[in-house]
Short mmCIF file of C-alpha atoms in Angstrom, two decimals:
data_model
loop_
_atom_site.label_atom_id
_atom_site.label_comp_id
_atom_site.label_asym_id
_atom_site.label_seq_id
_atom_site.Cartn_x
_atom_site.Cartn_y
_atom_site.Cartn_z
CA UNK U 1 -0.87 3.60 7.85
CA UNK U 2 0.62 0.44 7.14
CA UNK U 3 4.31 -0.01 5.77
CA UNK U 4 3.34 -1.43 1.94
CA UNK U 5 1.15 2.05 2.10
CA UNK U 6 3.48 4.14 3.21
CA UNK U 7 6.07 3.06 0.58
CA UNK U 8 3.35 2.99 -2.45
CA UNK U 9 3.06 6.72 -1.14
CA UNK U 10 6.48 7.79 -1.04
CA UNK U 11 6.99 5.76 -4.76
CA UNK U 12 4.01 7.97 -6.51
CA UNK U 13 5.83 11.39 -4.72
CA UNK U 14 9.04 10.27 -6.16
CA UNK U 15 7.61 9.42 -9.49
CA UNK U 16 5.85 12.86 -9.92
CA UNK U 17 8.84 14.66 -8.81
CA UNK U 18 11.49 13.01 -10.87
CA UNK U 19 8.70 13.48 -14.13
CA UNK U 20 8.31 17.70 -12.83
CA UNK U 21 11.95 17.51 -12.95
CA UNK U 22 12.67 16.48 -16.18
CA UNK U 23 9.85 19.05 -17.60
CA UNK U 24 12.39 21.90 -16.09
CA UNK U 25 10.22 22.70 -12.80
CA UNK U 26 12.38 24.82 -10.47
CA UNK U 27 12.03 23.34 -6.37
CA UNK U 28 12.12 19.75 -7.13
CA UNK U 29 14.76 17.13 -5.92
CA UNK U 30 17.29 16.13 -8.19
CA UNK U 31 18.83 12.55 -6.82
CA UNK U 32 17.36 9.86 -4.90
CA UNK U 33 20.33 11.58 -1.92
CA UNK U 34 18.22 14.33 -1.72
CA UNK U 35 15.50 12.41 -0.36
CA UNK U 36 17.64 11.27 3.06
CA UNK U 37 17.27 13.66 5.69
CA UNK U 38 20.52 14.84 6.54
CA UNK U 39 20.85 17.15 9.73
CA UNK U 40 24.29 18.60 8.10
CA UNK U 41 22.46 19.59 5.20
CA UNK U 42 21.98 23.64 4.74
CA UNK U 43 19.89 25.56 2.34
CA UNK U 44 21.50 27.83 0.27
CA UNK U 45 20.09 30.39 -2.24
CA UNK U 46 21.28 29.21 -5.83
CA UNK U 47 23.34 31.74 -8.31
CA UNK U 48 20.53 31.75 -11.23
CA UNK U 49 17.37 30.84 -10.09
CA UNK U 50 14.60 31.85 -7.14
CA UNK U 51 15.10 28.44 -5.65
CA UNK U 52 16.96 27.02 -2.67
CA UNK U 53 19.93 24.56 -3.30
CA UNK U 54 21.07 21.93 -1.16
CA UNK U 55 24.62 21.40 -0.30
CA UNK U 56 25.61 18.55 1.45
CA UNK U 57 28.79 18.54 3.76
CA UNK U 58 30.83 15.43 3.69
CA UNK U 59 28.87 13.18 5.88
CA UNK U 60 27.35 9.83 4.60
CA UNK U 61 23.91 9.67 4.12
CA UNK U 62 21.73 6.26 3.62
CA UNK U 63 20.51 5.02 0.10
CA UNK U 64 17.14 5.20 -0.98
CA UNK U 65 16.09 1.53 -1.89
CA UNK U 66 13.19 1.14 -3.77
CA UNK U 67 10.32 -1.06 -2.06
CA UNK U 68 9.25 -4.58 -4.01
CA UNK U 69 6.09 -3.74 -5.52
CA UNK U 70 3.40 -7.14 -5.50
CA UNK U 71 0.58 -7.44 -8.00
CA UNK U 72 -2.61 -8.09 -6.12
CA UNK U 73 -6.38 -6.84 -5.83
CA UNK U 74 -7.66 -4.22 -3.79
CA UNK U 75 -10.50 -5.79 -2.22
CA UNK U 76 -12.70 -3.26 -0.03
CA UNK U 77 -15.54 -4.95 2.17
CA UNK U 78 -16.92 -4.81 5.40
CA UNK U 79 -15.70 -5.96 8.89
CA UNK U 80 -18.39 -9.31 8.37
CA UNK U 81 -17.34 -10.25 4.82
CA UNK U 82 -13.64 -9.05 5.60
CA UNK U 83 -14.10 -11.80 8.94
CA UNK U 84 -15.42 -14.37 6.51
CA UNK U 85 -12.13 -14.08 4.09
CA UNK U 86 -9.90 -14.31 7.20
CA UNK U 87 -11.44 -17.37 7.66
CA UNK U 88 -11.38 -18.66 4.47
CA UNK U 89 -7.39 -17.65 4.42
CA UNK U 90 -6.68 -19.33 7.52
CA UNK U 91 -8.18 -22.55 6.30
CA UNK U 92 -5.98 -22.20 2.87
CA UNK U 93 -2.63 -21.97 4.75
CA UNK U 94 -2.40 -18.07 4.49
CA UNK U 95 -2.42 -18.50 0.45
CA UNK U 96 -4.60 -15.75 -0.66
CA UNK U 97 -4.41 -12.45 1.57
CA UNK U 98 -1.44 -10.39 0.44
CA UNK U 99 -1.58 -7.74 3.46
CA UNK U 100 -4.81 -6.36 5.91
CA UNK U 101 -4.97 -2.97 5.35
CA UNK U 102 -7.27 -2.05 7.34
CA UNK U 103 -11.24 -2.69 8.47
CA UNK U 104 -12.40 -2.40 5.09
CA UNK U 105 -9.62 -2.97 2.90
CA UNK U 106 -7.13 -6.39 2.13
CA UNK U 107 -4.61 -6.77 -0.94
CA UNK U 108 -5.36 -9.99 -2.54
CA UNK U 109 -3.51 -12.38 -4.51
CA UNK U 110 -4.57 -12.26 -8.25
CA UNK U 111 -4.15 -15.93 -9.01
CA UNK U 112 -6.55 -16.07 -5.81
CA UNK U 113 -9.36 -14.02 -6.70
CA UNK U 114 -11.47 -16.16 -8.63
CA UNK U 115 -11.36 -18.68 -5.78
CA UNK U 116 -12.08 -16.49 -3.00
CA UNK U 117 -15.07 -15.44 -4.82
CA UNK U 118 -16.40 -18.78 -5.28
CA UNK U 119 -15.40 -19.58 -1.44
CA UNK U 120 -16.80 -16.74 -0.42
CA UNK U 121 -20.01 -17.83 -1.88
CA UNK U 122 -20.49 -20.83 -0.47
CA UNK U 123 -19.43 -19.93 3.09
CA UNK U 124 -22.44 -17.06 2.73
CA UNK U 125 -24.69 -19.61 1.81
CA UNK U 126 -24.12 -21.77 4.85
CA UNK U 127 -24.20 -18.54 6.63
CA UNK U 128 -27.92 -17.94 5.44
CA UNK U 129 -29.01 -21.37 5.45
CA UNK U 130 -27.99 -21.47 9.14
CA UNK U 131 -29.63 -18.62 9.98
CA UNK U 132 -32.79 -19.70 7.67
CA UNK U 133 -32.90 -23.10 9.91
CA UNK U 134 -32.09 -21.19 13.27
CA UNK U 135 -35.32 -18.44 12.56
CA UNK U 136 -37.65 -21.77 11.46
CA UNK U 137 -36.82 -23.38 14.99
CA UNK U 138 -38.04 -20.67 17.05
CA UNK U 139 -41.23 -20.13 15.43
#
């Protein structure tokens, strides 16, 4: 799982938990510290309520940073087309693929779309005239 992922993942947990929190849920984290592992951290039950409280001993613990979130498009293809963009991004200096996901998936820059599209559809029709010209020679 990539890093830009991971942290979209761990944003939408901490989202949902801070929102149960505020509706009065019991079990929920109440401060970006209790998020930080902290191996002198013990459970203990609370006075008025089923749940398990955390109390920290005095040992410092990291801060939880919030990742920079980047606008871009979700673009899901596959491996051929996905090849094709590469392409077309290495010839534009890099300028329009925000991250590779993985095989099938890239986040693309939205001032980019609209351009890729139209590069994309002219590098597919070379790709088919080619082959067009390549199938007539061998007949």
């Amino acid at each position: 799982m990539s890093i830009i992922a991971r942290e979209m993942m761990l944003n939408v947990m901490m989202l949902f938990r801070q929102g149960s929190r505020a509706r009065g849920d019991a079990g929920f984290v109440t401060s970006a510290r209790d998020y930080v592992s902290n191996p002198a951290s013990e459970k203990v039950p609370a006075k008025h309520s089923s749940s398990l409280q955390t109390r920290h001993r005095h040992q410092p613990t990291s801060v939880f940073i919030m990742p920079r979130a980047i606008a871009g498009v979700l673009v899901k293809c596959d491996p051929s087309i996905k090849a094709i963009i590469q392409r077309i991004n290495d010839q534009n200096n890099h300028d329009i693929i925000i991250e590779d996901i993985d095989d099938e998936h890239m986040l693309i820059k939205n001032n980019r779309h609209d351009d890729l599209k139209r590069m994309l559809k002219e590098a597919l029709k070379d790709t088919v005239r080619e082959a067009e010209e390549s199938s007539g020679e061998e007949a």
